[in-house]
PDB file of C-alpha atoms in Angstrom:
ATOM      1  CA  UNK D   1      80.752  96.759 121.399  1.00  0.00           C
ATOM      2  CA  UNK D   2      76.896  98.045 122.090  1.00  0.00           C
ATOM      3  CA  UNK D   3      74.881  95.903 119.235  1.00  0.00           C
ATOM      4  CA  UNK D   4      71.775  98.446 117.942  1.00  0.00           C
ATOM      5  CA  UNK D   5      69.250  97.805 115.356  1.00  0.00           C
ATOM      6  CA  UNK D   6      69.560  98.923 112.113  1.00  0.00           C
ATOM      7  CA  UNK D   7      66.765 101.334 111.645  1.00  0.00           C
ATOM      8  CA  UNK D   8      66.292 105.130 110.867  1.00  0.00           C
ATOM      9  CA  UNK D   9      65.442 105.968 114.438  1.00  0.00           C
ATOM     10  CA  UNK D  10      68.902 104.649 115.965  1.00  0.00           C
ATOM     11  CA  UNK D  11      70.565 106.334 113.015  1.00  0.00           C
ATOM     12  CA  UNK D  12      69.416 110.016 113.912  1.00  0.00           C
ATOM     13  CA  UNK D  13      70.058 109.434 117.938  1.00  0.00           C
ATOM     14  CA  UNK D  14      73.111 108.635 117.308  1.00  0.00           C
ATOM     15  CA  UNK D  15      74.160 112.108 116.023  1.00  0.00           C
ATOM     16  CA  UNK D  16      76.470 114.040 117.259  1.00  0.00           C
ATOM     17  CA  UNK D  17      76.589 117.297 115.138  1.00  0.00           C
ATOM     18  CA  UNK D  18      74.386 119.823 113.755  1.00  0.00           C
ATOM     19  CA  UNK D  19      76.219 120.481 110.826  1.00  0.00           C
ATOM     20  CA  UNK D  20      78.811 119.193 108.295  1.00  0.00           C
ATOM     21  CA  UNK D  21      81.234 122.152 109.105  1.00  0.00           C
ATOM     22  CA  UNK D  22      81.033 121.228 113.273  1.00  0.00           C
ATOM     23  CA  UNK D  23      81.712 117.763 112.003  1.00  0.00           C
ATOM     24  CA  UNK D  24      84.341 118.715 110.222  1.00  0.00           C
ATOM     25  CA  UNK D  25      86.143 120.605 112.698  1.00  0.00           C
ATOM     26  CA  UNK D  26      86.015 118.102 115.300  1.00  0.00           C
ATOM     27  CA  UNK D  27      88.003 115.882 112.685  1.00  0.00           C
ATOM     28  CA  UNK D  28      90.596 118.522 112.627  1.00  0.00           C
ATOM     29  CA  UNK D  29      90.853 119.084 116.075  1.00  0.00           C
ATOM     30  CA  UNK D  30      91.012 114.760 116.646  1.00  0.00           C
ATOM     31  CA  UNK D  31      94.166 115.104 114.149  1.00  0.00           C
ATOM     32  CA  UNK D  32      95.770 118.227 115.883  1.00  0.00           C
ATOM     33  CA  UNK D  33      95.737 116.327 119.391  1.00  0.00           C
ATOM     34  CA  UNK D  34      96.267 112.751 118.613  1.00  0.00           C
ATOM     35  CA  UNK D  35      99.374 111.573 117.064  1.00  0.00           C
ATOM     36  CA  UNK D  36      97.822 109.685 114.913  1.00  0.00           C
ATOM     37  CA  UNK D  37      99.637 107.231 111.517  1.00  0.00           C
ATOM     38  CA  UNK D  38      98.877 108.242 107.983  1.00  0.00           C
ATOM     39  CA  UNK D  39      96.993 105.299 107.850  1.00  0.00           C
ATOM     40  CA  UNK D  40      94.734 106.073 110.809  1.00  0.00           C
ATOM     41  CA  UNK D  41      94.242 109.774 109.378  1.00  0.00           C
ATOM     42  CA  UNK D  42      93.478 108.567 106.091  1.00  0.00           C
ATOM     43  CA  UNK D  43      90.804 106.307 107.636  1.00  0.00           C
ATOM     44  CA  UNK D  44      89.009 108.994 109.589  1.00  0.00           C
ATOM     45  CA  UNK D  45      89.159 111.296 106.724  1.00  0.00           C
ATOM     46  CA  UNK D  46      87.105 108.777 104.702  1.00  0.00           C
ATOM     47  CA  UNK D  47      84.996 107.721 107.357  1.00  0.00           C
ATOM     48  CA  UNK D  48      83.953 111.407 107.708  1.00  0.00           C
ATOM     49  CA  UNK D  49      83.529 111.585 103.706  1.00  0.00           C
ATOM     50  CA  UNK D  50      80.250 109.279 104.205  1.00  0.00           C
ATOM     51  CA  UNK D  51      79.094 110.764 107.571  1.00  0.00           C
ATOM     52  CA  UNK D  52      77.125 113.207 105.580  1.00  0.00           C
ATOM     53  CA  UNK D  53      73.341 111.960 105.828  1.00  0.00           C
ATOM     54  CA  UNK D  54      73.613 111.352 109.470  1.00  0.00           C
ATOM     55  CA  UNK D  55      75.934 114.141 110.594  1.00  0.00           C
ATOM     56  CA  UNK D  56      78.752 112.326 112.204  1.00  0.00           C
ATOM     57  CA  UNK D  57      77.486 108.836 111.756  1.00  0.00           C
ATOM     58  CA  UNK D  58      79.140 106.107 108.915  1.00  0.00           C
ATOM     59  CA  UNK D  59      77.589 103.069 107.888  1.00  0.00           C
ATOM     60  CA  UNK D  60      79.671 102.640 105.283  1.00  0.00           C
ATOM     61  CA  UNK D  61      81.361  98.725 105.393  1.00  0.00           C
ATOM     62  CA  UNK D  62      85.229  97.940 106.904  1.00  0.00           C
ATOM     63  CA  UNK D  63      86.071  96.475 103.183  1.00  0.00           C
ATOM     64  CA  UNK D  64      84.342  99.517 101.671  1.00  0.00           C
ATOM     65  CA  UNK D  65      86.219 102.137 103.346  1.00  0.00           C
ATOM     66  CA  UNK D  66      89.409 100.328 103.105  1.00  0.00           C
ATOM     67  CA  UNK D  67      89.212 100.462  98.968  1.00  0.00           C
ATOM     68  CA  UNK D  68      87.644 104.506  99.100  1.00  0.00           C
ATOM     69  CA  UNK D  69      91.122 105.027 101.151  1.00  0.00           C
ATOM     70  CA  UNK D  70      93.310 103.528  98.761  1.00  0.00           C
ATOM     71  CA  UNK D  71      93.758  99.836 100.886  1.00  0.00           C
ATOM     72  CA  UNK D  72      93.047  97.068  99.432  1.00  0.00           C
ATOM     73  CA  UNK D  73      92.318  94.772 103.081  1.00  0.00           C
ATOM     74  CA  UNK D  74      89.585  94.962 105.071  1.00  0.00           C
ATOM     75  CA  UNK D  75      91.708  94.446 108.087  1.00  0.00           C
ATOM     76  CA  UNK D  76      93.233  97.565 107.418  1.00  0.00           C
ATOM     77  CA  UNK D  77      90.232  98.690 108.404  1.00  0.00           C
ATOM     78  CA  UNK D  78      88.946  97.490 111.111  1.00  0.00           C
ATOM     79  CA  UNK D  79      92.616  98.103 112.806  1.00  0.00           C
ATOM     80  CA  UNK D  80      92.576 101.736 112.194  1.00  0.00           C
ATOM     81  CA  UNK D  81      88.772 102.162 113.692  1.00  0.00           C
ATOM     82  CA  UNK D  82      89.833  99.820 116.576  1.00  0.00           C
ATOM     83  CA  UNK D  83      92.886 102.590 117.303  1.00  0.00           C
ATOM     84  CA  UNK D  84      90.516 105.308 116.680  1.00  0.00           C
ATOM     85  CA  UNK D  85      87.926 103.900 119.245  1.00  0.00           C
ATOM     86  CA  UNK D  86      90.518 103.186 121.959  1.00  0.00           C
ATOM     87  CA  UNK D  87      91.359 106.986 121.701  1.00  0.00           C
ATOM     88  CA  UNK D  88      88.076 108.160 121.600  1.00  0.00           C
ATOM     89  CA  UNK D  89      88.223 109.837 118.342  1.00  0.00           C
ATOM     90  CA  UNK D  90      85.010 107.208 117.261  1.00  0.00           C
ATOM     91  CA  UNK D  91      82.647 104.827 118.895  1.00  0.00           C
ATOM     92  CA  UNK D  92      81.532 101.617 117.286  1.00  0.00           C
ATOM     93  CA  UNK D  93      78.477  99.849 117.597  1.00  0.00           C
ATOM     94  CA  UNK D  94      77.124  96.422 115.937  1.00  0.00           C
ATOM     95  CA  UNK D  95      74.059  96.002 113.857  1.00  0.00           C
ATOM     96  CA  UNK D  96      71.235  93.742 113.411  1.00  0.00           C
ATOM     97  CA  UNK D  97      68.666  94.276 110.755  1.00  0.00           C
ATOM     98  CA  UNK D  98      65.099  95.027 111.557  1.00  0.00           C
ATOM     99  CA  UNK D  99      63.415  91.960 109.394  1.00  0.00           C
ATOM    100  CA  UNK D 100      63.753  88.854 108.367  1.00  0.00           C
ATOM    101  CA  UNK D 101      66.434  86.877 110.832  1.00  0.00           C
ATOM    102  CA  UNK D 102      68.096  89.792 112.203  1.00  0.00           C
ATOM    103  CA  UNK D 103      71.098  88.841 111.303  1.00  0.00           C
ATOM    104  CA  UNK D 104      74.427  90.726 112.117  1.00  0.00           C
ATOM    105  CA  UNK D 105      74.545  93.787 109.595  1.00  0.00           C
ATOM    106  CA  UNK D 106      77.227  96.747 108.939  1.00  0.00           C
ATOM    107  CA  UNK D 107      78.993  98.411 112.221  1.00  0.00           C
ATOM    108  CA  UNK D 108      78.250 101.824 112.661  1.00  0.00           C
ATOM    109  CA  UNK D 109      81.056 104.189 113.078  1.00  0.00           C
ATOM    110  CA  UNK D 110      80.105 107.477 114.772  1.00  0.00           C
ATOM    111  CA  UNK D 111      82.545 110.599 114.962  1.00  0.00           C
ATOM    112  CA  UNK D 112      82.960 111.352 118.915  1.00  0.00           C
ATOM    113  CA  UNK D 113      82.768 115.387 119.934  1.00  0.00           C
ATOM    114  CA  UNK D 114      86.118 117.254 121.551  1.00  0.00           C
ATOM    115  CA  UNK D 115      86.559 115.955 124.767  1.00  0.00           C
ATOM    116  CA  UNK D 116      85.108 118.904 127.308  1.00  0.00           C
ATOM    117  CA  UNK D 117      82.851 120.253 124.735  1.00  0.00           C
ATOM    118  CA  UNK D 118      79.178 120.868 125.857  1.00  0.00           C
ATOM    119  CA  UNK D 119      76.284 119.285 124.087  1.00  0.00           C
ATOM    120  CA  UNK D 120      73.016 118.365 125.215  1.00  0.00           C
ATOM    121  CA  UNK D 121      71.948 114.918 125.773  1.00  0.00           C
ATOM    122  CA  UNK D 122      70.802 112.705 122.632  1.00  0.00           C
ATOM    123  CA  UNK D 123      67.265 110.978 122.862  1.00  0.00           C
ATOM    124  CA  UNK D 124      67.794 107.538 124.183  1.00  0.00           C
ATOM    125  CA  UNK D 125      68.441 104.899 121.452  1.00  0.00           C
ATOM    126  CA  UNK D 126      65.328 102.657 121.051  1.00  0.00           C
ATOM    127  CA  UNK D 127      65.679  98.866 120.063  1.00  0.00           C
ATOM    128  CA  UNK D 128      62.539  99.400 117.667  1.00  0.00           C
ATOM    129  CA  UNK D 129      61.381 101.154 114.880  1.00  0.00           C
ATOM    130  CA  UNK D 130      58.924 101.220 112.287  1.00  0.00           C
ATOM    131  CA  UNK D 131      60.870 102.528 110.344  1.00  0.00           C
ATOM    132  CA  UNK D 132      63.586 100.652 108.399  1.00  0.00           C
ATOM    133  CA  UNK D 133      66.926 101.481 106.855  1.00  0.00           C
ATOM    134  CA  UNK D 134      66.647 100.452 103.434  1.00  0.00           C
ATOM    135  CA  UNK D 135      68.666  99.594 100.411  1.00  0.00           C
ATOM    136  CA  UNK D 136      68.139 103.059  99.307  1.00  0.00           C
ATOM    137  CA  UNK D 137      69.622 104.566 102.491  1.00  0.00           C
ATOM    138  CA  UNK D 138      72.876 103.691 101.416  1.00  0.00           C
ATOM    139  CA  UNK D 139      73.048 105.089  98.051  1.00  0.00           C
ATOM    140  CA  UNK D 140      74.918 108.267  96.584  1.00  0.00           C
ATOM    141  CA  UNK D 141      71.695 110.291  97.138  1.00  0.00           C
ATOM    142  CA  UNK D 142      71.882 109.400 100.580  1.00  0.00           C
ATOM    143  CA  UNK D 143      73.115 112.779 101.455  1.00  0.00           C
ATOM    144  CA  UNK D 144      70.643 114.894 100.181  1.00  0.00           C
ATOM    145  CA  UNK D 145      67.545 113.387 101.977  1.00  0.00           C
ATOM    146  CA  UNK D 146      67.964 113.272 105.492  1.00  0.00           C
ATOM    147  CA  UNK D 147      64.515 112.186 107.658  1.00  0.00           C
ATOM    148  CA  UNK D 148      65.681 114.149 110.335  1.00  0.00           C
ATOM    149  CA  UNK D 149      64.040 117.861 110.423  1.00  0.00           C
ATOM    150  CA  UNK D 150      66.454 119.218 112.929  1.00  0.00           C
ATOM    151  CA  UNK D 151      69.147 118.257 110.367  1.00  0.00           C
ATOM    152  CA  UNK D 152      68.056 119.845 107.032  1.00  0.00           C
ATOM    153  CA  UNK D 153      67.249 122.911 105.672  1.00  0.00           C
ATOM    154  CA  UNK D 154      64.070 124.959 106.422  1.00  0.00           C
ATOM    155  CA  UNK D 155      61.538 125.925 103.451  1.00  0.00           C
ATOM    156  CA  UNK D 156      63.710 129.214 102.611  1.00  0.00           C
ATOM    157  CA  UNK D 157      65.739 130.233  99.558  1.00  0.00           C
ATOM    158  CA  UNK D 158      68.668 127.570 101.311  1.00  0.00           C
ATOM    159  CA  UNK D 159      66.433 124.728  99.913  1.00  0.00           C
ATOM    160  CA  UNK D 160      68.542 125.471  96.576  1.00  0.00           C
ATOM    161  CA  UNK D 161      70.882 124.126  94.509  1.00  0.00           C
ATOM    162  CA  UNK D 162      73.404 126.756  95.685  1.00  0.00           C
ATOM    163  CA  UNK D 163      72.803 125.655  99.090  1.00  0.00           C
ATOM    164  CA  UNK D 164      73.926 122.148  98.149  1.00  0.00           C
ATOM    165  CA  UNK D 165      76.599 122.562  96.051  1.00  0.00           C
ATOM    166  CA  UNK D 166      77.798 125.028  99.086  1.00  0.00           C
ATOM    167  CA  UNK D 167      77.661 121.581 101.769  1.00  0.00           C
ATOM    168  CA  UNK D 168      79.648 119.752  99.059  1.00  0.00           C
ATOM    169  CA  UNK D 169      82.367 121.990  99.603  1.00  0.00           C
ATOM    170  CA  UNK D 170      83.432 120.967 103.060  1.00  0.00           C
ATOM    171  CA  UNK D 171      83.660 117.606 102.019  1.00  0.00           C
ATOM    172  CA  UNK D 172      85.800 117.871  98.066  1.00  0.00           C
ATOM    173  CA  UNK D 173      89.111 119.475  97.992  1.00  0.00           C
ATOM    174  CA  UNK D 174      88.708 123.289  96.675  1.00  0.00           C
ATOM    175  CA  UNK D 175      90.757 122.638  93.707  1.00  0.00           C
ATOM    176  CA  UNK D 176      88.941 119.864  92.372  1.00  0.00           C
ATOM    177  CA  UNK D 177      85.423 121.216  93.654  1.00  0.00           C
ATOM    178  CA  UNK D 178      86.527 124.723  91.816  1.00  0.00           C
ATOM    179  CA  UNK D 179      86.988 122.929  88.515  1.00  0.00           C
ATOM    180  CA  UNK D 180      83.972 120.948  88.568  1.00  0.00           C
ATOM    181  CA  UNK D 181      81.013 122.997  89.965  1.00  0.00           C
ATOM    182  CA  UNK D 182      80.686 124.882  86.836  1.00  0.00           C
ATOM    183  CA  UNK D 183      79.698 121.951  85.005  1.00  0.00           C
ATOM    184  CA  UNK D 184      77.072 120.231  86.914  1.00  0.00           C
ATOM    185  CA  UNK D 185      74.673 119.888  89.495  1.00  0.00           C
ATOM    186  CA  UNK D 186      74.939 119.118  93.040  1.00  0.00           C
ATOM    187  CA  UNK D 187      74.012 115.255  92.405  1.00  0.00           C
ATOM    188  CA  UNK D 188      76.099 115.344  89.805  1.00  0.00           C
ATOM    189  CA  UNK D 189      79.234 117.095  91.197  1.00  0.00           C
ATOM    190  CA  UNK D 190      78.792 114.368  93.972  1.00  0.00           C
ATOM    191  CA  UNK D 191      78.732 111.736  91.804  1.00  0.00           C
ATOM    192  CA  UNK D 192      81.770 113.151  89.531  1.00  0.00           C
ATOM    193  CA  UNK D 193      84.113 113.403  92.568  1.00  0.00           C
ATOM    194  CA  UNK D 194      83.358 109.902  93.410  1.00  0.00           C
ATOM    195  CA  UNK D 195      84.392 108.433  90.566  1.00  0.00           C
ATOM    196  CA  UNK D 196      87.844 110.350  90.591  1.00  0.00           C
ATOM    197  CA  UNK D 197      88.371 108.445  94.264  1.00  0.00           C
ATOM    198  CA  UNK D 198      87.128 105.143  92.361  1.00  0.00           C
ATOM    199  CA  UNK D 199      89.593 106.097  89.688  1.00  0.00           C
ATOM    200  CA  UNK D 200      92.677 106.685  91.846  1.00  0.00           C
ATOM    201  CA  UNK D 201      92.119 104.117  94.245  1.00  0.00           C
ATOM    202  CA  UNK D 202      92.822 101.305  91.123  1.00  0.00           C
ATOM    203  CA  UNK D 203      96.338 102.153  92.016  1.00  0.00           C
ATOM    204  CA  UNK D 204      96.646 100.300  95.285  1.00  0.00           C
ATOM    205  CA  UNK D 205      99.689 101.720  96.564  1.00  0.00           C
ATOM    206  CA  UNK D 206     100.026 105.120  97.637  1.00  0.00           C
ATOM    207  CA  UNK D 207     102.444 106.869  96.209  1.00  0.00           C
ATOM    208  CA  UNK D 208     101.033 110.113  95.176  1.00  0.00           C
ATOM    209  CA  UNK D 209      97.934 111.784  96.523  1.00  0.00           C
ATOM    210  CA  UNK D 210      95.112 113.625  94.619  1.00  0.00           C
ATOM    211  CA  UNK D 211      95.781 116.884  95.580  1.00  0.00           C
ATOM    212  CA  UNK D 212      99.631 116.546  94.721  1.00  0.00           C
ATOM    213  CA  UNK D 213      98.472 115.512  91.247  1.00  0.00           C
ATOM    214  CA  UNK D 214      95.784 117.870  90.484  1.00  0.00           C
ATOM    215  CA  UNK D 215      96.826 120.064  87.848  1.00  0.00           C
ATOM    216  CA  UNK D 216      96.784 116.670  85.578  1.00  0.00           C
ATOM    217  CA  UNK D 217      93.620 115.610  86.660  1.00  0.00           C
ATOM    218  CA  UNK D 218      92.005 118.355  86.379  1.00  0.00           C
ATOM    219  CA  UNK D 219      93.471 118.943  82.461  1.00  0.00           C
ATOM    220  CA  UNK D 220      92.035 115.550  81.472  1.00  0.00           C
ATOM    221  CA  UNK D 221      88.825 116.556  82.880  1.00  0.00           C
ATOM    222  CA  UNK D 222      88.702 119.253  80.734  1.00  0.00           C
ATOM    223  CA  UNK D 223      89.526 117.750  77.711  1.00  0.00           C
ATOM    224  CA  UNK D 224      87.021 114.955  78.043  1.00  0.00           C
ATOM    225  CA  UNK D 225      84.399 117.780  79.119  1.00  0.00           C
ATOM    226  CA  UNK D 226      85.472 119.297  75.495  1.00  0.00           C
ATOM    227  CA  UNK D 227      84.710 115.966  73.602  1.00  0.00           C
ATOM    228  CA  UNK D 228      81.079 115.369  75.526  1.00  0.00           C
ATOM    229  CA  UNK D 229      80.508 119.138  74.856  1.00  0.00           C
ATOM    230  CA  UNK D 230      81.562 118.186  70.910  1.00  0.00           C
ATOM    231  CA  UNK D 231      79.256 114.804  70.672  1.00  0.00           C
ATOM    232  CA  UNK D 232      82.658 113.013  70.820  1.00  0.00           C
ATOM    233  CA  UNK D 233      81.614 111.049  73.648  1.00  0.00           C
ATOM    234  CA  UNK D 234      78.215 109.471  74.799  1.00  0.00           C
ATOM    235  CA  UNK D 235      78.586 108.244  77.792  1.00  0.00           C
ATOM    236  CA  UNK D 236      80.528 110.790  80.053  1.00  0.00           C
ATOM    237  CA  UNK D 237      80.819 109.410  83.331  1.00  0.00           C
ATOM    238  CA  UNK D 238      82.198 106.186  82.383  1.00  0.00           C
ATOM    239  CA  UNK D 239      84.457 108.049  80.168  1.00  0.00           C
ATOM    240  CA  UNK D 240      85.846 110.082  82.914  1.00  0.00           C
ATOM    241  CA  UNK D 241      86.645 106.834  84.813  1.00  0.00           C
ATOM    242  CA  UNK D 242      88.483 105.265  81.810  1.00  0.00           C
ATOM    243  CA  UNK D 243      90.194 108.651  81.449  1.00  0.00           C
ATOM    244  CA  UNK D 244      91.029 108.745  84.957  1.00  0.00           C
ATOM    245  CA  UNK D 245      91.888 105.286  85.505  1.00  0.00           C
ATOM    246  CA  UNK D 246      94.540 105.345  83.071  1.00  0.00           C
ATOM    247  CA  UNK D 247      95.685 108.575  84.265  1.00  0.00           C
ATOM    248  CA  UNK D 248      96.609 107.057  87.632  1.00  0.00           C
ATOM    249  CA  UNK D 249      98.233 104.261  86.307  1.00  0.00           C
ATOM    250  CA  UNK D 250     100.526 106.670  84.120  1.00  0.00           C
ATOM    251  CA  UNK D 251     101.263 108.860  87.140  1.00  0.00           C
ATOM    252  CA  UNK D 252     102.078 105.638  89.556  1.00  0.00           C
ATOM    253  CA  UNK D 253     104.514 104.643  86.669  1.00  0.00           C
ATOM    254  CA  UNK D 254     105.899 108.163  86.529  1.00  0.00           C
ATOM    255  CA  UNK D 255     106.666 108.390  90.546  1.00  0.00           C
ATOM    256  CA  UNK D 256     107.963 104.937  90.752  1.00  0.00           C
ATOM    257  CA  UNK D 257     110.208 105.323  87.561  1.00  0.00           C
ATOM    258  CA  UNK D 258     111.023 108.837  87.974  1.00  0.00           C
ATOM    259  CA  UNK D 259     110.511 109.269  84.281  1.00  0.00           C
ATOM    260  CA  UNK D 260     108.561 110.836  82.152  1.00  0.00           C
ATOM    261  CA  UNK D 261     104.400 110.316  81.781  1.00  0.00           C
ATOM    262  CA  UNK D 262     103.864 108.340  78.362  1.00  0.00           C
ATOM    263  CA  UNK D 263     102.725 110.267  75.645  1.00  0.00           C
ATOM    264  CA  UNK D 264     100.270 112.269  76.593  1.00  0.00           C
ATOM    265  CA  UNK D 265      96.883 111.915  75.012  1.00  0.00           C
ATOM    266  CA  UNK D 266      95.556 115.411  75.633  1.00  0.00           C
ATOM    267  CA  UNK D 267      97.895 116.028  71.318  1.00  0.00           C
ATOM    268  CA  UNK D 268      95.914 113.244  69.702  1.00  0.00           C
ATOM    269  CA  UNK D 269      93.662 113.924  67.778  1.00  0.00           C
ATOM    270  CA  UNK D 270      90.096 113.715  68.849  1.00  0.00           C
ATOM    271  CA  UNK D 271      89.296 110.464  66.792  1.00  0.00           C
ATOM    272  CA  UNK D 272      92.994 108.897  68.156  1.00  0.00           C
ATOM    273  CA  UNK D 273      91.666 109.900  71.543  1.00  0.00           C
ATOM    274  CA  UNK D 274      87.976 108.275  71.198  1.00  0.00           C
ATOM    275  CA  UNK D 275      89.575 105.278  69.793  1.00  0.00           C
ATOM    276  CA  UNK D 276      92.113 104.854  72.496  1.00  0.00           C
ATOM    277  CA  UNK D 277      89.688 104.907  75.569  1.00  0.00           C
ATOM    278  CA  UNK D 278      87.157 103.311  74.027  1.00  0.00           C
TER     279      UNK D 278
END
């Protein structure tokens, strides 16, 4: 495995894409030819969840990915990407960080193009930069503040929020992005389909996916939507993951059980409600 430095400059060389959508199809087309395990699939579609900043490249950590897929060992991991790699659906490369001792840092994982496909020749990667990678690199906002010119929007009317919200939707599944784009931003909307993934992955085995269970999320959304609207609730993200959390455990109990979901909170009252997730 090729060990880089973990700096801006490496980051943006290491692109393979010039947009989300390419990246996205690639994906598809690295699922149509390989026969790959659920577990591999599931891997690659999270990998290319946070290979939004750097089209095509994930710095996201083995551990980290594991848990936003629903795994709960690292191992799990670093198995799938080692499959992946030997296929050639990703490449791999180890870190070391700019300052201090340079010690070993996060591997990046970087989405390979269709075999046979055409694409000019990336800059060579240089071993130095002045600039560095920073905690702030690897935050939520991440993905709307690229460096790279050649990868973000020009000074036209596409430097909007419509333009934003528009990239999200390659990446969130229409159902949920259609029921949550009327209500915020494109931050926001990020951030609010995060925390469903944080929600659902507290149920560790995977039983039931998102988009099989959708019609419940989304009604719980709504309802806690109705009590921040109403001054019921404060603090409305935190909320949500309560609401959600709890949701996931009732539907896990429901699939493995076969039964029915407990009562459902959506008839209490909105002071019974309050009071239970609080």
């Amino acid at each position: 495995m090729n060990v880089l430095l973990l700096n801006d400059e490496t980051m943006r060389n290491l692109v393979n894409f010039t947009s989300i959508e390419e990246m996205n199809e690639a994906v598809k087309e690295h699922k149509r030819t390989y026969d790959l395990s659920k577990t591999d699939r599931d891997i690659l579609h999270m990998i290319s969840q946070y290979a939004c900043k750097y089209i095509g490249v994930c710095y996201l950590s083995k551990q980290k990915i594991a848990e936003a897929s629903g795994f709960t060992s690292r191992r799990t991991a670093i198995r799938a990407c080692n499959r992946l790699e030997q296929l050639g659906v990703i490449k791999q490369y180890e870190t070391r960080r700019v300052k201090g001792d340079k010690r070993r840092s996060v591997n990046i994982i970087v989405i390979q193009r269709i075999k046979g496909e055409k694409v000019e020749d990336n800059p060579p990667i240089k071993q130095e930069s002045q600039r560095e990678v920073t905690g702030e690199s690897h935050t939520k906002e991440a993905l709307y503040q690229s460096p790279n010119k050649a990868y973000t929007y020009k000074d036209t009317w596409e430097e909007t929020e419509y333009a934003y919200k528009r990239g999200l939707k390659l990446t969130i599944p229409e159902v949920f992005y259609n029921a949550f784009t009327p209500f915020f931003n494109a931050r926001e909307l990020y951030d609010i389909y995060g925390i469903l993934l944080r929600a659902k992955a507290t149920v560790k085995e995977r039983v039931f996916s998102l988009e099989d269970k959708a019609e419940e999320y989304i009604d719980y959304f709504y309802n806690v939507i109705r009590l921040y609207k109403w001054g019921k609730v404060t603090n409305l993200k935190g909320y949500l993951y309560r609401t959600w959390e709890w949701l996931s455990k009732q539907l896990y109990r429901q699939e493995k059980n076969r039964g029915k979901l407990e009562q459902s909170y959506l008839y209490l009252s909105d002071e019974e409600w309050v009071e239970e997730k609080s």
